[in-house]
mmCIF file of C-alpha atoms in Angstrom:
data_model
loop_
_atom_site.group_PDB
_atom_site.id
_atom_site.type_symbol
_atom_site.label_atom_id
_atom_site.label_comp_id
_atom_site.label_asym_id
_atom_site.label_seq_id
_atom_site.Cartn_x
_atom_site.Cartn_y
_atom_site.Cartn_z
ATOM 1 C CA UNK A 1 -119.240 84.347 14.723
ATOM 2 C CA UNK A 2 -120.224 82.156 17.632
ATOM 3 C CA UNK A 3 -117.026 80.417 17.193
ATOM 4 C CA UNK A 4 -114.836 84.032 17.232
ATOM 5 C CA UNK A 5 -116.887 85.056 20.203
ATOM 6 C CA UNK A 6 -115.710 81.981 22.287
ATOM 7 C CA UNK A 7 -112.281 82.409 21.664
ATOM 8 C CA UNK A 8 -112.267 86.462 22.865
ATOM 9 C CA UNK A 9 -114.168 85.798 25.300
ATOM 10 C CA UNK A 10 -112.214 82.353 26.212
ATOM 11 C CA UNK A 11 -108.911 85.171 25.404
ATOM 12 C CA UNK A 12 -110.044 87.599 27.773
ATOM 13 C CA UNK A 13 -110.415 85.265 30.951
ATOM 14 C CA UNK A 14 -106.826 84.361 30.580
ATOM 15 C CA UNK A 15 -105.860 87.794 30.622
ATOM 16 C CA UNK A 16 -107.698 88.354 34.135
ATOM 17 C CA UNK A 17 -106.405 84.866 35.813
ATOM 18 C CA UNK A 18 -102.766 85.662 34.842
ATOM 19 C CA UNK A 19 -103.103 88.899 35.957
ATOM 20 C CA UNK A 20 -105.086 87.496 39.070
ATOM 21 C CA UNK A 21 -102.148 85.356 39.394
ATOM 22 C CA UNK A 22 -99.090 87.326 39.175
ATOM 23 C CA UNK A 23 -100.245 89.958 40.910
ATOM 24 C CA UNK A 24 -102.453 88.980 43.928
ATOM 25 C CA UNK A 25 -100.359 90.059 47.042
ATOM 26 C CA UNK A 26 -102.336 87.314 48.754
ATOM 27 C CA UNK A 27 -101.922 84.305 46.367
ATOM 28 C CA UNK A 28 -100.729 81.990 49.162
ATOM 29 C CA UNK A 29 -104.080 82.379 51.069
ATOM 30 C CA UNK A 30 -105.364 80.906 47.616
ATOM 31 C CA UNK A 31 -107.452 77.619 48.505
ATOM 32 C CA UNK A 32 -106.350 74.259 47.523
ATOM 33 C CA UNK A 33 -108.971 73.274 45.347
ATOM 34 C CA UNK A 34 -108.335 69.821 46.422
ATOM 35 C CA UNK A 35 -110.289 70.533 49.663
ATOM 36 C CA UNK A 36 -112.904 72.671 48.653
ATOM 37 C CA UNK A 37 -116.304 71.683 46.810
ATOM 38 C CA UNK A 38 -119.425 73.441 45.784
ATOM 39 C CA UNK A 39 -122.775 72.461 47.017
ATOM 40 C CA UNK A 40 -125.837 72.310 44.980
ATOM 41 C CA UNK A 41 -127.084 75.503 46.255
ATOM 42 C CA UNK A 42 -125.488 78.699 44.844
ATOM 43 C CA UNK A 43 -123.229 81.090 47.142
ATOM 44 C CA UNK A 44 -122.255 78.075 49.073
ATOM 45 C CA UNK A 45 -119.165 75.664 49.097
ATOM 46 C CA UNK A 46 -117.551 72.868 51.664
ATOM 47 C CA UNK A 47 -114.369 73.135 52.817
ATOM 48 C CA UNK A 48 -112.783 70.190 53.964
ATOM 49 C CA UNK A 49 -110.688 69.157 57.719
ATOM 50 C CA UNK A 50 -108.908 66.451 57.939
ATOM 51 C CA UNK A 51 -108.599 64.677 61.706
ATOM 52 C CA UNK A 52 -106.143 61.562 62.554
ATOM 53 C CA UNK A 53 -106.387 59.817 65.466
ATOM 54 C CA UNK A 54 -103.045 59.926 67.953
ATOM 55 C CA UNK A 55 -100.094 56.859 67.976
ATOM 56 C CA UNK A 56 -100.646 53.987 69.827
ATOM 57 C CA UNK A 57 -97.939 51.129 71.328
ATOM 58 C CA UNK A 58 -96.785 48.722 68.747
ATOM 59 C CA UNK A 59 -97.441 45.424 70.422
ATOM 60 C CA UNK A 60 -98.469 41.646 69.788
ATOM 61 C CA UNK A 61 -101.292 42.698 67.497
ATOM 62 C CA UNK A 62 -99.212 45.245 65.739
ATOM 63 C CA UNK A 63 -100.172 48.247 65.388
ATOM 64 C CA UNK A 64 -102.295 50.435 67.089
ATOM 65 C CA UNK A 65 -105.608 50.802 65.380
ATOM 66 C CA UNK A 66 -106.978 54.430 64.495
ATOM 67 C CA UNK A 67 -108.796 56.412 62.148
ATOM 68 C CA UNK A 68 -108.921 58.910 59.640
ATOM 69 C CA UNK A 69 -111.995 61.556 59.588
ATOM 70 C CA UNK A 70 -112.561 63.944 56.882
ATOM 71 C CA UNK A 71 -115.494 66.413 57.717
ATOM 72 C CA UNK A 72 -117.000 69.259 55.029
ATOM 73 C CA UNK A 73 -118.092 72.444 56.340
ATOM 74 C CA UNK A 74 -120.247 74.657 54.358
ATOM 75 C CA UNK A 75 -119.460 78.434 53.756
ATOM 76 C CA UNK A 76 -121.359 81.043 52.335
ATOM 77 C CA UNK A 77 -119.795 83.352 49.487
ATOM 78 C CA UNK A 78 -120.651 87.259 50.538
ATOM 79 C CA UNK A 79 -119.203 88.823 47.542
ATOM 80 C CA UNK A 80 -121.012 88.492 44.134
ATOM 81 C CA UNK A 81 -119.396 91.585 42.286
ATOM 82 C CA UNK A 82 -119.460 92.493 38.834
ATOM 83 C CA UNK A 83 -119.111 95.417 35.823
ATOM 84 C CA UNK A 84 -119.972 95.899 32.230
ATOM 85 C CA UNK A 85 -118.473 98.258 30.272
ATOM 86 C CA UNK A 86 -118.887 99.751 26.307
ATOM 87 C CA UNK A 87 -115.873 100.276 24.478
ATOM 88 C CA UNK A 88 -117.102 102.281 21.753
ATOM 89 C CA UNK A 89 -116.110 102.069 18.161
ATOM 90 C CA UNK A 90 -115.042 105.812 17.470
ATOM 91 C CA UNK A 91 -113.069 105.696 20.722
ATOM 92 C CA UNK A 92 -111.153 102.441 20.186
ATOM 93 C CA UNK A 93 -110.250 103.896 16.602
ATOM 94 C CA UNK A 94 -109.143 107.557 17.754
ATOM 95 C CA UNK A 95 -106.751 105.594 21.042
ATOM 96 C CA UNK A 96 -104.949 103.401 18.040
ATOM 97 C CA UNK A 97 -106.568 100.282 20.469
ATOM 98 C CA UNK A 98 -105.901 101.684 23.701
ATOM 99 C CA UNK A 99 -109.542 101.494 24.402
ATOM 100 C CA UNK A 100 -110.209 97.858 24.136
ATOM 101 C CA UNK A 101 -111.633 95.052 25.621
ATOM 102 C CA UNK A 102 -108.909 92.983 26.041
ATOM 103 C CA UNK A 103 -107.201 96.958 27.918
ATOM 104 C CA UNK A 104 -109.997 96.965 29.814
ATOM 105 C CA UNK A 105 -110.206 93.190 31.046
ATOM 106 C CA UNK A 106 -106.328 93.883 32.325
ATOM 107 C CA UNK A 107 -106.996 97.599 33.935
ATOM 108 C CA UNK A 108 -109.779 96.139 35.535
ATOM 109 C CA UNK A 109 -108.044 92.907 36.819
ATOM 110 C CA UNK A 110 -105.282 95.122 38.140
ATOM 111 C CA UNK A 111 -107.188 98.351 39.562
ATOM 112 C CA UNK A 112 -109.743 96.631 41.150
ATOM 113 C CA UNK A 113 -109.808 93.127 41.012
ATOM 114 C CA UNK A 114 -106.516 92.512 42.866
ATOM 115 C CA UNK A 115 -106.919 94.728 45.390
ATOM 116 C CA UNK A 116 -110.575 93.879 46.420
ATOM 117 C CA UNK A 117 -109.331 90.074 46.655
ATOM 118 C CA UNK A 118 -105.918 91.211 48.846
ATOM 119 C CA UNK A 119 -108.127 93.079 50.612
ATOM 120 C CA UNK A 120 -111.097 90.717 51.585
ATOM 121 C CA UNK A 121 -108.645 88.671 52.733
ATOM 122 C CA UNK A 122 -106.950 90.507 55.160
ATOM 123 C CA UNK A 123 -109.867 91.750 56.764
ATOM 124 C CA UNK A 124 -111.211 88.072 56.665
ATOM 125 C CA UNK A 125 -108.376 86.786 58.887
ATOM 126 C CA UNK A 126 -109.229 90.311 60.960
ATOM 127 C CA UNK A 127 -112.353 89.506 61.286
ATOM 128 C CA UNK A 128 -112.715 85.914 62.119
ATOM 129 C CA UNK A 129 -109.632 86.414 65.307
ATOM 130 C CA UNK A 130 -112.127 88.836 66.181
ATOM 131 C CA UNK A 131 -115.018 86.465 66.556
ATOM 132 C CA UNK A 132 -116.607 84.821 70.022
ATOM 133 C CA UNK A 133 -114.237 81.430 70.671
ATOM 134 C CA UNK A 134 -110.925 83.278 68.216
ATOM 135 C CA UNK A 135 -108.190 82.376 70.366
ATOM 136 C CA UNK A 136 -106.625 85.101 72.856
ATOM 137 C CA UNK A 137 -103.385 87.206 72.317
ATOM 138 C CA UNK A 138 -103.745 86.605 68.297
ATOM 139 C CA UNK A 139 -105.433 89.783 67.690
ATOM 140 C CA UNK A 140 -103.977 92.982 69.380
ATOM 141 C CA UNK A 141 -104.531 96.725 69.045
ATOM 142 C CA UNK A 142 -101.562 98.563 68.466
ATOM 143 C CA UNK A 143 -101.901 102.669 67.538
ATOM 144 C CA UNK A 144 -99.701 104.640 66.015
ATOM 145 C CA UNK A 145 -99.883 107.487 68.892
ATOM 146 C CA UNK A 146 -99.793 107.619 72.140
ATOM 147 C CA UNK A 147 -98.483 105.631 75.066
ATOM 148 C CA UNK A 148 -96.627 102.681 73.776
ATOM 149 C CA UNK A 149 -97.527 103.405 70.428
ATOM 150 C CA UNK A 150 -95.877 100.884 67.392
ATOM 151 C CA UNK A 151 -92.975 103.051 66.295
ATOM 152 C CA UNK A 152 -89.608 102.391 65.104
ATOM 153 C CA UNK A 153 -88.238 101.662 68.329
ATOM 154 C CA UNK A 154 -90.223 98.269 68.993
ATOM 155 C CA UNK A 155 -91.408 97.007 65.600
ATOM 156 C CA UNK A 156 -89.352 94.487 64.978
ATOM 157 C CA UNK A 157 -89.996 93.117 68.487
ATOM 158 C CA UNK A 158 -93.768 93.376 68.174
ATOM 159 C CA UNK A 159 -93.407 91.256 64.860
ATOM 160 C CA UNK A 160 -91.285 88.803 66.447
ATOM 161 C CA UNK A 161 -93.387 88.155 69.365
ATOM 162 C CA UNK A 162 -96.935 87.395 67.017
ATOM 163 C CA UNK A 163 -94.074 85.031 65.162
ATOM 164 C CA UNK A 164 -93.500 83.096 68.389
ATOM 165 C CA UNK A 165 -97.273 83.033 69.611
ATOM 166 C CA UNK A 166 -98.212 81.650 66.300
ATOM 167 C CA UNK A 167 -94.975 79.014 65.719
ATOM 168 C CA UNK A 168 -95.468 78.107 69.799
ATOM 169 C CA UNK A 169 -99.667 77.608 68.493
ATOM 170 C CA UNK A 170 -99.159 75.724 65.211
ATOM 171 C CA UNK A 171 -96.155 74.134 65.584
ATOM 172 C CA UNK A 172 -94.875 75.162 62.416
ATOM 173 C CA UNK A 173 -91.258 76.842 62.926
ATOM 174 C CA UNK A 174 -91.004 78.430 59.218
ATOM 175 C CA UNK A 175 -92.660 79.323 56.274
ATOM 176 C CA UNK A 176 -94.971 81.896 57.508
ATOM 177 C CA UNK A 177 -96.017 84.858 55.572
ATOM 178 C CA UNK A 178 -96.087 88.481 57.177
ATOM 179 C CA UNK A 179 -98.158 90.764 55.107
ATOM 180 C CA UNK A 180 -97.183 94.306 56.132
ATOM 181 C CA UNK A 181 -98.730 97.682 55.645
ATOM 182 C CA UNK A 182 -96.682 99.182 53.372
ATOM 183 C CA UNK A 183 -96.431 102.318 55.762
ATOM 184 C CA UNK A 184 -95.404 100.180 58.885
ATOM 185 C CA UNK A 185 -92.814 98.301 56.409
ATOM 186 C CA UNK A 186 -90.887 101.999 55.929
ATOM 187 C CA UNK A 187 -90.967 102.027 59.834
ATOM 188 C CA UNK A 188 -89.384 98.517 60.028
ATOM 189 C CA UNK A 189 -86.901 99.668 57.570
ATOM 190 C CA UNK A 190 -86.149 102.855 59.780
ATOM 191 C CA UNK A 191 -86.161 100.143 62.853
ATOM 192 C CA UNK A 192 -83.744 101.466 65.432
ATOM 193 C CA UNK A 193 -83.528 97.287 66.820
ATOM 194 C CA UNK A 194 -82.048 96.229 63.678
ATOM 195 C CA UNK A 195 -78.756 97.645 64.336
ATOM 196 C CA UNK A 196 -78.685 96.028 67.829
ATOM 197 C CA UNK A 197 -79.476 92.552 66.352
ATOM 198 C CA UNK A 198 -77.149 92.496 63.771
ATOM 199 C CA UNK A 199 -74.418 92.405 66.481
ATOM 200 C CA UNK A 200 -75.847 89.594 68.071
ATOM 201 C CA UNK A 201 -75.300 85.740 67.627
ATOM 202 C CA UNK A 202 -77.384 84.130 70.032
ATOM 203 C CA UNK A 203 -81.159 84.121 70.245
ATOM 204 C CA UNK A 204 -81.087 87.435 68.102
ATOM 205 C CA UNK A 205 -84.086 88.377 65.546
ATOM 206 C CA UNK A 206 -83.072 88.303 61.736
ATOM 207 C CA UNK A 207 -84.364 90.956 60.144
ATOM 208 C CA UNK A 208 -83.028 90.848 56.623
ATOM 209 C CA UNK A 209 -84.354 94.067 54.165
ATOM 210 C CA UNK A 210 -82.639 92.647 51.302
ATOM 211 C CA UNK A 211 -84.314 89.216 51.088
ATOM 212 C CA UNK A 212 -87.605 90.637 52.987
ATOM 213 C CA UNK A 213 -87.907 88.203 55.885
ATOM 214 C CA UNK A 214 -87.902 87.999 59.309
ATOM 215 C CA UNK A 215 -86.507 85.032 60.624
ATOM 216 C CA UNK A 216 -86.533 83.105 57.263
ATOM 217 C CA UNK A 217 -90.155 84.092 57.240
ATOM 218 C CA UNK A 218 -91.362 86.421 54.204
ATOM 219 C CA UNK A 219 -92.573 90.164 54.807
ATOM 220 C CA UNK A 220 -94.978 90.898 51.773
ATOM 221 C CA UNK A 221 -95.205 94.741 51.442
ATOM 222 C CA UNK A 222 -99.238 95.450 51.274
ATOM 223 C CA UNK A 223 -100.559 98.859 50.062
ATOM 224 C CA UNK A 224 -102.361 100.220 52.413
ATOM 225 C CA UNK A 225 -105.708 100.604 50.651
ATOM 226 C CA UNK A 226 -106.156 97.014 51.401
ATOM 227 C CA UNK A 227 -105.370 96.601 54.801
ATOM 228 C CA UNK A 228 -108.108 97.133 57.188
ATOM 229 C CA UNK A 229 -110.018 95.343 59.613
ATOM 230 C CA UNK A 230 -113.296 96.224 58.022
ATOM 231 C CA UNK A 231 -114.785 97.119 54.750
ATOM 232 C CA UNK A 232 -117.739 98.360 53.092
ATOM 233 C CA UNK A 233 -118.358 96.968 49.559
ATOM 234 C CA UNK A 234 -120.004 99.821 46.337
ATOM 235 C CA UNK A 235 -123.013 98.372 45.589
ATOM 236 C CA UNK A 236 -122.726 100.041 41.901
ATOM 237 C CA UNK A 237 -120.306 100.833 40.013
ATOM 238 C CA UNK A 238 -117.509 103.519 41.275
ATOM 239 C CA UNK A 239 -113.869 104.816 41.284
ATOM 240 C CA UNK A 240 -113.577 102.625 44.403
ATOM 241 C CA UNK A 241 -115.115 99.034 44.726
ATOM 242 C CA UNK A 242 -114.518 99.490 48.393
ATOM 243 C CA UNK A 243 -113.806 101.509 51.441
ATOM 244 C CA UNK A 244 -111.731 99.972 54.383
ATOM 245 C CA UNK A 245 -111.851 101.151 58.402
ATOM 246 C CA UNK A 246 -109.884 100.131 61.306
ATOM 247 C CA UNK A 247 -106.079 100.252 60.013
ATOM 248 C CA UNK A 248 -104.256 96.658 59.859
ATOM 249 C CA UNK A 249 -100.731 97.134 60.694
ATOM 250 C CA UNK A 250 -99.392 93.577 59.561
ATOM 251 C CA UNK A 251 -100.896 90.066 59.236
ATOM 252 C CA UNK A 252 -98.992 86.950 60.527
ATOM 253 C CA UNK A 253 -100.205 83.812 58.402
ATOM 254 C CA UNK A 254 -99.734 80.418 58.641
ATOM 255 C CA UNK A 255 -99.234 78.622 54.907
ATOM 256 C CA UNK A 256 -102.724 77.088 53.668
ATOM 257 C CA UNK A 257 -104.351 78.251 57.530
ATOM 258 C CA UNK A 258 -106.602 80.547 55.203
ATOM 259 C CA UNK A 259 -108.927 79.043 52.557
ATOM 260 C CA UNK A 260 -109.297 82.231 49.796
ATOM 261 C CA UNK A 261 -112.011 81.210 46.937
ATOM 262 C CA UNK A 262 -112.743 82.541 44.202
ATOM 263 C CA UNK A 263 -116.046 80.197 43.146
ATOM 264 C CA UNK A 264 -116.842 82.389 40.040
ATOM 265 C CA UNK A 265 -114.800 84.280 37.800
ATOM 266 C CA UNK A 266 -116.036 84.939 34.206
ATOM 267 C CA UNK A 267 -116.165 87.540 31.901
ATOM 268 C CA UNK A 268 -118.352 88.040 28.712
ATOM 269 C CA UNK A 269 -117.835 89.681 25.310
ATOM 270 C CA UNK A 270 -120.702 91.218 23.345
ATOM 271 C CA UNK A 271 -118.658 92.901 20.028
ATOM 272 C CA UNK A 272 -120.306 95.578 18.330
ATOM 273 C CA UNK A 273 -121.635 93.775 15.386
ATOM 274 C CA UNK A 274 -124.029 91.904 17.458
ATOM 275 C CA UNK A 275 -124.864 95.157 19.842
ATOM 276 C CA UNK A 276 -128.377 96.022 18.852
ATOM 277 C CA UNK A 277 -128.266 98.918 21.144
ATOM 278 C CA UNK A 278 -124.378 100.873 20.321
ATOM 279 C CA UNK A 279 -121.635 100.941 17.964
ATOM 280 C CA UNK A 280 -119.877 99.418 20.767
ATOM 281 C CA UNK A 281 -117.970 95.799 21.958
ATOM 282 C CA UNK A 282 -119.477 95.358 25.428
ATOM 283 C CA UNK A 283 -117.139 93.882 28.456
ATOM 284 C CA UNK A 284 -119.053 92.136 31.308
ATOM 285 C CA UNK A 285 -117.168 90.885 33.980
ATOM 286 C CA UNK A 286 -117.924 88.729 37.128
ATOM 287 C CA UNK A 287 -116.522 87.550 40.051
ATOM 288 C CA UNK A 288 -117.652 85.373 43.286
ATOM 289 C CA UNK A 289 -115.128 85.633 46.020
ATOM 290 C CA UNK A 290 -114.374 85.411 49.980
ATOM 291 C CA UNK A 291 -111.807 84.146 52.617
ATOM 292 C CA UNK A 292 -112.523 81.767 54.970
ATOM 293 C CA UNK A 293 -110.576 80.644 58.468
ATOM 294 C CA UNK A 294 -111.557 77.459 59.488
ATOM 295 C CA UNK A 295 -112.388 77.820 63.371
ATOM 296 C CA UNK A 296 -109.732 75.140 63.909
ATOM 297 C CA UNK A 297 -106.869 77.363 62.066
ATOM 298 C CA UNK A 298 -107.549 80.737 64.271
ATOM 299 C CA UNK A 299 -104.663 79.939 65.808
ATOM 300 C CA UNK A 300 -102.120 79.680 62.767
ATOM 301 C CA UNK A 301 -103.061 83.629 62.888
ATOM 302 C CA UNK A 302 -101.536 87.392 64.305
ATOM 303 C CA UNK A 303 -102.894 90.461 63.481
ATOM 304 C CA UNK A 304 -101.930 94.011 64.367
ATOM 305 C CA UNK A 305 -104.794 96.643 64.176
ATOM 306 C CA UNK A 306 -104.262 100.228 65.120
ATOM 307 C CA UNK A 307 -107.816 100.507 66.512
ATOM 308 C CA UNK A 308 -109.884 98.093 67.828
ATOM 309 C CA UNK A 309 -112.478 95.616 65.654
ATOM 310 C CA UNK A 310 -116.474 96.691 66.581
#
């Protein structure tokens, strides 16, 4: 039994990670495990920087002599989050199976999983351009109303300019990864520029709908349940894990700028034959996740809020 327990259990984790995997709007902000480590104490990993030193002359000692540093910086996890469900025996007949663990490990991944991790995310990258010493310009305030309010009109402009602050920044010319409220993407779409760019040949903005990118660089449609500049995390159990505040319009990111982790990520499987207390299978699930922006990568960021951060 221990054996058969293993293997659901073993079963149902793959079920969440390829779920986690194919779904996640936010996948590239994944963390390359290669540069992150966990400590010995529990909530907290390292994240790793690399530094170089700069080119020297070539001369009659050959070459110029430098260095490479590699420095850890510890983070703290904030989000230790987790369910446990019964699927009960009489239910999981009378639904011919609909009602099963291996149902609920995927529902679960998919309803509430994926969007708390897309979400977290975004409002990481929010949060951290908001922060004392976040470089200027990056984050900007841009409402929906009012006096030179984001509309249809200057979009694709607006997007294009956080494109060049961040490329002039980082140096990096492609490649970066637009997350867009899904709400501002139907105004982009609607975008009364496009038509004007399309006749031009010459230092014009590509905006191209039917590959999704601006400029070569990708637009990633975001629902807009999980784009905000702050959230507030259900300490039990609800129809919502979450509830967001202050609107994100769009993201600019930089590829691997943004160090997502997911430290923890296990589930457990109690079946009924071994429930002393119901005629049940019992689904546990848990999952230890944040975002993290290195202080020297603030500037491979552009965000779009349409109020201000507190």
């Amino acid at each position: 039994m221990a054996n058969t327990i293993g293997k659901v259990t073993e079963y149902l984790k793959e079920i969440v990670d390829e779920v986690i995997t194919k779904d996640a709007k936010t996948s590239a902000l994944q963390a390359d495990p290669a540069i992150v480590r966990a400590l010995g104490r529990a909530g907290t990993i390292e994240i790793a920087t690399t530094k170089v030193s700069s080119l020297g002359n070539y001369g009659s000692t050959g070459y110029a002599a430098g260095d490479v540093n590699v420095s850890w910086q510890p983070y703290t996890l904030s989000h230790d989050r987790s369910i446990k469900v019964l699927i009960d025996r009489r239910e999981e007949n009378e639904s011919a199976g609909i009602a099963s663990a291996s149902r609920a490990a995927g529902d679960l991944a998919r309803q509430h999983v994926i969007p708390e991790i897309d979400a977290t995310r975004m409002a990481a990258i929010a949060q951290a351009l908001n922060a004392t010493g976040a470089p200027a310009g990056h984050l900007v305030t841009e409402a929906l109303t009012g006096t030179g309010k984001l509309d249809k009109s200057n979009i694709l402009t607006k997007i294009g300019d956080g494109l060049d602050k961040v490329i002039d920044a980082t140096g990096i010319d492609e490649g970066h990864t637009i997350y867009i409220n899904n709400s501002i993407y139907n105004m982009l779409r609607m975008s009364t520029e496009y038509d004007k760019v399309k006749e031009l040949t010459v230092g014009s903005r590509t905006l191209n709908l039917a590959t999704n990118d601006i400029d070569g660089n990708p637009l990633v449609r975001m629902p807009s349940e999980r784009m905000f500049g702050s959230l507030t995390y259900s300490a039990t159990s609800s129809t919502a894990g979450f509830t967001g505040d202050k609107a994100i319009n769009y993201v600019i990111s930089t590829p691997r700028y943004a160090q997502g982790v997911i430290a923890f990520d296990a589930p457990k499987f109690i079946p009924k034959e071994n429930n002393p207390d119901y005629d049940a299978d019992l689904y546990a699930y848990r999952i230890f996740h944040d975002c993290f922006v290195p202080k020297e990568k603030l500037a491979g960021f552009y965000v779009s809020v349409q109020a201000a951060l507190s």
